[in-house]
Tab-separated table of C-alpha atoms in Angstrom:
chain	number	residue	atom	x	y	z
A	1	UNK	CA	2.746	-9.447	27.090
A	2	UNK	CA	-0.545	-7.813	28.078
A	3	UNK	CA	-1.045	-4.710	25.950
A	4	UNK	CA	-3.598	-1.939	26.443
A	5	UNK	CA	-4.607	0.011	23.343
A	6	UNK	CA	-6.851	3.037	23.745
A	7	UNK	CA	-8.552	4.150	20.548
A	8	UNK	CA	-8.297	0.555	19.390
A	9	UNK	CA	-11.010	0.926	16.758
A	10	UNK	CA	-9.569	4.102	15.256
A	11	UNK	CA	-7.418	4.341	12.157
A	12	UNK	CA	-4.050	3.750	13.823
A	13	UNK	CA	-5.495	1.507	16.531
A	14	UNK	CA	-7.120	-0.884	14.079
A	15	UNK	CA	-3.947	-1.228	12.022
A	16	UNK	CA	-1.797	-1.704	15.122
A	17	UNK	CA	-4.121	-4.238	16.725
A	18	UNK	CA	-4.328	-6.235	13.507
A	19	UNK	CA	-0.557	-6.423	13.096
A	20	UNK	CA	0.034	-7.280	16.756
A	21	UNK	CA	-2.290	-10.245	16.323
A	22	UNK	CA	-0.424	-11.173	13.132
A	23	UNK	CA	2.731	-11.271	15.247
A	24	UNK	CA	1.040	-13.580	17.800
A	25	UNK	CA	0.382	-11.043	20.556
A	26	UNK	CA	-2.807	-12.458	22.017
A	27	UNK	CA	-3.447	-10.550	25.258
A	28	UNK	CA	-4.608	-7.213	23.878
A	29	UNK	CA	-6.992	-5.035	25.874
A	30	UNK	CA	-8.903	-3.000	23.292
A	31	UNK	CA	-10.433	0.167	24.700
A	32	UNK	CA	-12.525	2.539	22.605
A	33	UNK	CA	-15.281	5.082	23.081
A	34	UNK	CA	-17.976	2.386	23.166
A	35	UNK	CA	-16.093	0.205	25.687
A	36	UNK	CA	-17.526	-0.121	29.205
A	37	UNK	CA	-15.574	2.563	31.159
A	38	UNK	CA	-15.292	0.237	34.160
A	39	UNK	CA	-13.043	-2.052	32.136
A	40	UNK	CA	-10.350	0.621	32.060
A	41	UNK	CA	-9.703	0.021	35.743
A	42	UNK	CA	-8.925	-3.670	35.263
A	43	UNK	CA	-6.991	-3.025	32.054
A	44	UNK	CA	-4.712	-0.490	33.730
A	45	UNK	CA	-4.106	-2.940	36.550
A	46	UNK	CA	-3.043	-5.825	34.339
A	47	UNK	CA	-1.377	-4.251	31.293
A	48	UNK	CA	2.373	-4.324	30.724
A	49	UNK	CA	2.481	-1.743	27.931
A	50	UNK	CA	0.115	1.065	26.982
A	51	UNK	CA	-0.536	2.411	23.495
A	52	UNK	CA	-2.528	5.579	24.109
A	53	UNK	CA	-3.952	6.333	20.668
A	54	UNK	CA	-7.370	7.693	21.653
A	55	UNK	CA	-8.059	11.315	20.898
A	56	UNK	CA	-10.329	13.863	19.286
A	57	UNK	CA	-9.331	15.911	16.256
A	58	UNK	CA	-12.582	16.984	14.557
A	59	UNK	CA	-15.210	17.587	17.266
A	60	UNK	CA	-18.543	19.307	16.852
A	61	UNK	CA	-17.789	21.348	19.965
A	62	UNK	CA	-14.247	22.589	20.752
A	63	UNK	CA	-14.750	21.600	24.393
A	64	UNK	CA	-14.397	18.000	23.234
A	65	UNK	CA	-10.710	18.682	22.611
A	66	UNK	CA	-10.244	18.969	26.366
A	67	UNK	CA	-12.384	15.986	27.315
A	68	UNK	CA	-10.998	13.737	24.557
A	69	UNK	CA	-7.352	14.749	24.560
A	70	UNK	CA	-6.639	15.993	28.092
A	71	UNK	CA	-9.198	14.654	30.552
A	72	UNK	CA	-9.012	11.091	29.279
A	73	UNK	CA	-5.235	10.777	29.553
A	74	UNK	CA	-5.442	12.284	33.037
A	75	UNK	CA	-7.882	9.520	34.008
A	76	UNK	CA	-5.691	6.876	32.356
A	77	UNK	CA	-2.571	7.984	34.213
A	78	UNK	CA	-4.391	8.230	37.539
A	79	UNK	CA	-5.561	4.633	37.166
A	80	UNK	CA	-2.036	3.458	36.370
A	81	UNK	CA	-0.815	5.295	39.474
A	82	UNK	CA	-3.598	3.768	41.549
A	83	UNK	CA	-2.420	0.272	40.641
A	84	UNK	CA	1.265	1.242	40.901
A	85	UNK	CA	1.611	-0.036	37.346
A	86	UNK	CA	4.996	0.854	35.851
A	87	UNK	CA	4.070	-0.140	32.299
A	88	UNK	CA	5.629	2.093	29.613
A	89	UNK	CA	3.180	4.471	27.958
A	90	UNK	CA	3.368	5.356	24.276
A	91	UNK	CA	1.187	8.269	23.189
A	92	UNK	CA	0.336	9.592	19.749
A	93	UNK	CA	0.505	13.352	19.711
A	94	UNK	CA	0.593	15.632	16.690
A	95	UNK	CA	2.885	18.163	15.070
A	96	UNK	CA	-0.048	20.493	15.759
A	97	UNK	CA	1.019	20.454	19.439
A	98	UNK	CA	3.474	23.181	18.489
A	99	UNK	CA	0.703	25.309	16.942
A	100	UNK	CA	-1.518	27.912	18.565
A	101	UNK	CA	-4.936	26.370	17.920
A	102	UNK	CA	-7.433	24.544	20.159
A	103	UNK	CA	-6.483	21.097	18.898
A	104	UNK	CA	-2.751	21.744	19.184
A	105	UNK	CA	-3.123	23.206	22.673
A	106	UNK	CA	-5.037	20.136	23.848
A	107	UNK	CA	-2.372	17.788	22.473
A	108	UNK	CA	0.376	19.864	24.120
A	109	UNK	CA	-1.482	19.682	27.439
A	110	UNK	CA	-1.731	15.912	27.078
A	111	UNK	CA	2.018	15.721	26.386
A	112	UNK	CA	2.756	17.779	29.491
A	113	UNK	CA	0.612	15.507	31.637
A	114	UNK	CA	2.498	12.476	30.349
A	115	UNK	CA	5.940	14.006	30.834
A	116	UNK	CA	4.992	15.067	34.391
A	117	UNK	CA	3.767	11.527	35.034
A	118	UNK	CA	7.156	10.183	33.881
A	119	UNK	CA	8.996	12.484	36.291
A	120	UNK	CA	6.729	11.510	39.188
A	121	UNK	CA	6.844	7.762	38.625
A	122	UNK	CA	10.094	7.137	36.691
A	123	UNK	CA	7.998	5.301	34.112
A	124	UNK	CA	9.185	5.281	30.510
A	125	UNK	CA	6.990	7.413	28.252
A	126	UNK	CA	7.216	7.712	24.464
A	127	UNK	CA	5.574	10.648	22.716
A	128	UNK	CA	5.219	10.601	18.936
A	129	UNK	CA	4.380	13.951	17.368
A	130	UNK	CA	2.949	12.531	14.171
A	131	UNK	CA	2.475	14.483	10.944
A	132	UNK	CA	-0.321	13.450	8.566
A	133	UNK	CA	-0.773	9.681	8.626
A	134	UNK	CA	-2.208	7.901	5.584
A	135	UNK	CA	-3.046	4.354	4.594
A	136	UNK	CA	-5.842	1.805	4.566
A	137	UNK	CA	-8.814	2.216	6.913
A	138	UNK	CA	-8.400	5.968	7.401
A	139	UNK	CA	-11.799	7.637	7.485
A	140	UNK	CA	-12.473	10.029	4.572
A	141	UNK	CA	-13.316	13.614	5.498
A	142	UNK	CA	-11.837	12.993	8.929
A	143	UNK	CA	-8.381	11.420	9.236
A	144	UNK	CA	-6.518	12.800	6.227
A	145	UNK	CA	-6.743	14.534	2.879
A	146	UNK	CA	-5.281	11.397	1.303
A	147	UNK	CA	-8.223	9.308	2.506
A	148	UNK	CA	-10.682	11.929	1.262
A	149	UNK	CA	-9.039	12.169	-2.156
A	150	UNK	CA	-8.793	8.390	-2.525
A	151	UNK	CA	-12.408	7.746	-1.589
A	152	UNK	CA	-13.762	10.533	-3.801
A	153	UNK	CA	-11.670	9.761	-6.886
A	154	UNK	CA	-12.369	6.023	-6.592
A	155	UNK	CA	-16.098	6.808	-6.481
A	156	UNK	CA	-15.919	9.273	-9.418
A	157	UNK	CA	-16.696	12.200	-7.146
A	158	UNK	CA	-15.074	15.650	-7.430
A	159	UNK	CA	-12.388	16.749	-4.987
A	160	UNK	CA	-11.652	20.175	-3.585
A	161	UNK	CA	-8.069	21.409	-3.248
A	162	UNK	CA	-7.757	24.570	-1.184
A	163	UNK	CA	-4.104	25.161	-2.109
A	164	UNK	CA	-2.363	22.743	-4.519
A	165	UNK	CA	1.036	24.146	-3.484
A	166	UNK	CA	0.538	23.381	0.184
A	167	UNK	CA	3.381	21.167	1.362
A	168	UNK	CA	2.329	18.017	3.217
A	169	UNK	CA	4.509	15.880	5.466
A	170	UNK	CA	3.191	12.326	5.495
A	171	UNK	CA	3.962	9.053	7.228
A	172	UNK	CA	2.509	5.738	6.073
A	173	UNK	CA	0.453	3.652	8.460
A	174	UNK	CA	2.570	0.508	7.994
A	175	UNK	CA	5.675	2.521	8.919
A	176	UNK	CA	3.858	3.886	11.985
A	177	UNK	CA	2.867	0.382	13.089
A	178	UNK	CA	6.376	-0.962	12.450
A	179	UNK	CA	7.884	1.805	14.592
A	180	UNK	CA	5.338	1.261	17.382
A	181	UNK	CA	6.114	-2.448	17.542
A	182	UNK	CA	9.818	-1.601	17.637
A	183	UNK	CA	9.035	0.686	20.582
A	184	UNK	CA	7.128	-2.130	22.250
A	185	UNK	CA	10.322	-4.186	22.020
A	186	UNK	CA	12.474	-1.344	23.376
A	187	UNK	CA	13.877	-0.189	20.026
A	188	UNK	CA	12.083	3.111	19.532
A	189	UNK	CA	13.523	5.852	17.318
A	190	UNK	CA	13.983	8.773	19.681
A	191	UNK	CA	15.023	12.282	18.683
A	192	UNK	CA	15.517	14.448	21.740
A	193	UNK	CA	12.423	14.410	23.933
A	194	UNK	CA	10.177	12.975	21.239
A	195	UNK	CA	10.023	9.841	19.152
A	196	UNK	CA	9.755	9.733	15.365
A	197	UNK	CA	8.361	7.595	12.582
A	198	UNK	CA	10.500	7.228	9.481
A	199	UNK	CA	10.517	7.679	6.602
A	200	UNK	CA	8.579	10.924	6.319
A	201	UNK	CA	7.435	11.886	2.823
A	202	UNK	CA	7.165	15.506	1.687
A	203	UNK	CA	4.796	16.236	-1.190
A	204	UNK	CA	2.359	18.966	-2.205
A	205	UNK	CA	-1.391	18.606	-2.023
A	206	UNK	CA	-1.608	19.062	-5.781
A	207	UNK	CA	0.936	16.311	-6.408
A	208	UNK	CA	-1.027	13.945	-4.175
A	209	UNK	CA	-4.227	14.659	-6.105
A	210	UNK	CA	-2.499	14.216	-9.478
A	211	UNK	CA	-0.990	10.898	-8.430
A	212	UNK	CA	-4.290	9.511	-7.191
A	213	UNK	CA	-6.023	10.619	-10.400
A	214	UNK	CA	-3.297	8.833	-12.385
A	215	UNK	CA	-4.032	5.639	-10.435
A	216	UNK	CA	-7.626	5.807	-11.590
A	217	UNK	CA	-6.537	6.382	-15.198
A	218	UNK	CA	-4.024	3.535	-15.048
A	219	UNK	CA	-6.787	0.982	-15.550
A	220	UNK	CA	-7.688	2.427	-18.939
A	221	UNK	CA	-4.035	2.898	-19.885
A	222	UNK	CA	-3.069	-0.586	-18.573
A	223	UNK	CA	-0.205	1.168	-16.808
A	224	UNK	CA	1.423	0.471	-13.459
A	225	UNK	CA	2.628	3.363	-11.266
A	226	UNK	CA	6.326	3.758	-10.570
A	227	UNK	CA	6.763	1.294	-7.715
A	228	UNK	CA	10.400	2.302	-7.280
A	229	UNK	CA	9.153	5.593	-5.791
A	230	UNK	CA	8.247	4.972	-2.150
A	231	UNK	CA	5.461	7.544	-1.783
A	232	UNK	CA	3.859	6.466	-5.085
A	233	UNK	CA	3.919	2.821	-4.026
A	234	UNK	CA	2.291	3.591	-0.678
A	235	UNK	CA	-0.305	5.953	-2.132
A	236	UNK	CA	-1.266	3.367	-4.768
A	237	UNK	CA	-1.812	0.685	-2.116
A	238	UNK	CA	-3.897	3.180	-0.162
A	239	UNK	CA	-5.975	4.150	-3.200
A	240	UNK	CA	-6.857	0.542	-4.035
A	241	UNK	CA	-8.230	0.052	-0.518
A	242	UNK	CA	-10.867	2.713	-1.251
A	243	UNK	CA	-12.225	1.162	-4.441
A	244	UNK	CA	-15.970	0.425	-4.121
A	245	UNK	CA	-16.656	-3.292	-3.672
A	246	UNK	CA	-18.406	-3.462	-7.038
A	247	UNK	CA	-15.549	-1.678	-8.828
A	248	UNK	CA	-12.616	-3.965	-8.082
A	249	UNK	CA	-12.781	-5.395	-11.605
A	250	UNK	CA	-12.101	-3.924	-15.027
A	251	UNK	CA	-12.248	-5.488	-18.467
A	252	UNK	CA	-9.516	-5.843	-21.069
A	253	UNK	CA	-9.816	-5.628	-24.835
A	254	UNK	CA	-9.470	-9.102	-26.369
A	255	UNK	CA	-8.206	-9.046	-29.962
A	256	UNK	CA	-9.749	-12.253	-31.317
A	257	UNK	CA	-9.685	-14.131	-34.622
A	258	UNK	CA	-9.931	-17.756	-35.757
A	259	UNK	CA	-6.524	-18.506	-34.246
A	260	UNK	CA	-7.493	-17.409	-30.723
A	261	UNK	CA	-6.954	-14.097	-28.980
A	262	UNK	CA	-4.281	-11.649	-27.868
A	263	UNK	CA	-4.927	-9.355	-24.908
A	264	UNK	CA	-2.709	-6.662	-23.462
A	265	UNK	CA	-2.642	-6.777	-19.651
A	266	UNK	CA	0.013	-4.318	-18.451
A	267	UNK	CA	1.931	-1.570	-20.278
A	268	UNK	CA	4.849	0.274	-18.687
A	269	UNK	CA	7.259	2.775	-20.265
A	270	UNK	CA	10.333	1.283	-18.595
A	271	UNK	CA	9.583	-2.404	-17.838
A	272	UNK	CA	7.789	-3.438	-20.987
A	273	UNK	CA	4.390	-4.948	-21.721
A	274	UNK	CA	2.659	-8.125	-20.534
A	275	UNK	CA	0.001	-9.833	-22.638
A	276	UNK	CA	-2.067	-13.014	-22.597
A	277	UNK	CA	-2.077	-15.065	-25.791
A	278	UNK	CA	-4.628	-17.837	-26.378
A	279	UNK	CA	-4.012	-20.200	-29.289
A	280	UNK	CA	-6.639	-22.570	-30.648
A	281	UNK	CA	-5.813	-26.213	-31.424
A	282	UNK	CA	-3.381	-26.533	-34.319
A	283	UNK	CA	-2.959	-22.785	-34.793
A	284	UNK	CA	0.332	-21.039	-35.506
A	285	UNK	CA	1.060	-17.506	-34.329
A	286	UNK	CA	4.062	-15.304	-34.948
A	287	UNK	CA	6.412	-15.861	-37.894
A	288	UNK	CA	8.100	-12.513	-37.400
A	289	UNK	CA	11.273	-11.025	-35.960
A	290	UNK	CA	12.435	-7.775	-34.296
A	291	UNK	CA	15.480	-5.501	-34.350
A	292	UNK	CA	15.296	-4.313	-30.733
A	293	UNK	CA	12.147	-5.770	-29.214
A	294	UNK	CA	12.815	-8.944	-27.244
A	295	UNK	CA	10.291	-11.218	-25.582
A	296	UNK	CA	9.749	-13.915	-22.998
A	297	UNK	CA	7.129	-16.641	-23.573
A	298	UNK	CA	5.625	-18.692	-20.745
A	299	UNK	CA	3.011	-21.325	-21.574
A	300	UNK	CA	0.775	-21.755	-18.524
A	301	UNK	CA	-1.941	-24.018	-19.962
A	302	UNK	CA	-2.041	-26.492	-22.823
A	303	UNK	CA	0.955	-27.671	-24.794
A	304	UNK	CA	2.779	-26.686	-27.912
A	305	UNK	CA	6.079	-25.753	-29.463
A	306	UNK	CA	8.100	-22.601	-29.974
A	307	UNK	CA	10.309	-22.469	-33.054
A	308	UNK	CA	13.096	-19.972	-33.659
A	309	UNK	CA	15.569	-19.330	-36.486
A	310	UNK	CA	18.216	-16.685	-36.959
A	311	UNK	CA	17.153	-14.694	-39.997
A	312	UNK	CA	20.508	-15.452	-41.701
A	313	UNK	CA	20.530	-19.161	-40.871
A	314	UNK	CA	18.694	-22.337	-41.913
A	315	UNK	CA	19.020	-23.942	-38.476
A	316	UNK	CA	15.676	-24.206	-36.627
A	317	UNK	CA	15.643	-24.322	-32.838
A	318	UNK	CA	12.598	-25.860	-31.149
A	319	UNK	CA	11.245	-25.972	-27.606
A	320	UNK	CA	8.275	-28.135	-26.672
A	321	UNK	CA	6.419	-26.425	-23.868
A	322	UNK	CA	3.554	-27.279	-21.557
A	323	UNK	CA	1.519	-25.757	-18.768
A	324	UNK	CA	2.432	-28.830	-16.725
A	325	UNK	CA	6.065	-27.716	-16.546
A	326	UNK	CA	6.476	-23.950	-16.500
A	327	UNK	CA	9.416	-22.892	-18.640
A	328	UNK	CA	10.346	-19.415	-19.864
A	329	UNK	CA	11.668	-19.118	-23.395
A	330	UNK	CA	13.675	-16.000	-24.296
A	331	UNK	CA	13.106	-14.664	-27.813
A	332	UNK	CA	16.265	-12.757	-28.820
A	333	UNK	CA	16.422	-10.031	-31.448
A	334	UNK	CA	17.229	-11.163	-34.976
A	335	UNK	CA	15.382	-14.494	-34.541
A	336	UNK	CA	12.189	-15.109	-36.450
A	337	UNK	CA	9.864	-17.141	-34.263
A	338	UNK	CA	6.441	-18.708	-33.962
A	339	UNK	CA	4.371	-20.642	-31.447
A	340	UNK	CA	2.178	-23.618	-32.336
A	341	UNK	CA	-0.584	-25.246	-30.295
A	342	UNK	CA	0.095	-28.982	-30.510
A	343	UNK	CA	-2.436	-30.034	-27.884
A	344	UNK	CA	-6.148	-30.781	-27.873
A	345	UNK	CA	-7.156	-27.723	-25.808
A	346	UNK	CA	-6.517	-24.000	-25.931
A	347	UNK	CA	-2.929	-23.066	-25.181
A	348	UNK	CA	-2.445	-20.032	-22.936
A	349	UNK	CA	0.835	-18.115	-23.078
A	350	UNK	CA	1.979	-15.186	-20.967
A	351	UNK	CA	4.088	-12.941	-23.180
A	352	UNK	CA	6.416	-10.195	-22.009
A	353	UNK	CA	8.031	-7.743	-24.417
A	354	UNK	CA	10.605	-5.159	-23.410
A	355	UNK	CA	8.662	-2.193	-24.820
A	356	UNK	CA	4.955	-1.499	-25.328
A	357	UNK	CA	3.620	-1.782	-28.857
A	358	UNK	CA	4.120	1.426	-30.846
A	359	UNK	CA	2.041	1.631	-34.004
A	360	UNK	CA	4.448	4.264	-35.406
A	361	UNK	CA	7.435	1.979	-34.867
A	362	UNK	CA	6.215	-1.621	-34.566
A	363	UNK	CA	9.682	-3.165	-35.099
A	364	UNK	CA	7.984	-6.347	-36.356
A	365	UNK	CA	8.904	-8.000	-39.687
A	366	UNK	CA	7.131	-10.990	-41.220
A	367	UNK	CA	9.340	-13.990	-41.976
A	368	UNK	CA	8.332	-17.648	-41.742
A	369	UNK	CA	10.480	-19.791	-39.500
């Protein structure tokens, strides 16, 4: 299918074009403000579907609302008529089209032109009145408050919040792209005259700012945001995309001694803690047990043995483990246990425990296996 995308280099256009190519759509006519205008004539002749995403929302001069949002779609539709091209046209409008402001009026005028075109030509048109769209590649201080907050907080710059209680309705860029590709295949989500992107997330401006700040702090706290919450998961992915190129890394505290090292990697209140344990040749670690804390050991490099014994038994259970054959060993409560490096190189073990270490309640009792 030959697809025309106007505004192809914009926030939504770039994400859509990228995913269409991922899905093996190869004949994509990308039209943007720096494209040779004469190409629009040939594109409108050959295309079989139109994504009209081009538009102006923050001009220097308000007259640009008319030229960018009204005049351009008029030209686009006239060219389609000229070539008698019956390709469906999908247009991104805005919830602002229902508002009495210059931007909203221009988007409403563009909608009216498209609906009139549909009546004149019997061509299918799909109008999406989008709320705030957020996600990777949105331009800070232009596309959305989310992009501005993410870029500023990631760069240790202050943010300004005009009204923290202002309610925001948001849709995520991946959900927008998914819906648009469904529409391309004839499976759009239509609600009355307009089409919709789901799910829509409702959250206050202050809550957005607090969440993004917590993402920044999570590196120091070794925490992971609540990925079961959809808006948190999407905001976190968005935030990471705004990290400066030289700030993608952060260091962990290695607790080292003659036996090796122990380093906490991730701490969560509900899914436990993950750590990296390095044991030197011949060294034994552990020899303790827990009432409630339980663990999983996974040796990923080197070789050794894990020994366990019920605290009220003389029977010793042993597992010989190696990074050459990944094997998870569960450490139940009430079992004293240790791990020994029996190889010639450092042994590396990934350790999970069901609750982060609490110095006030360590639940750890020394007892040799």
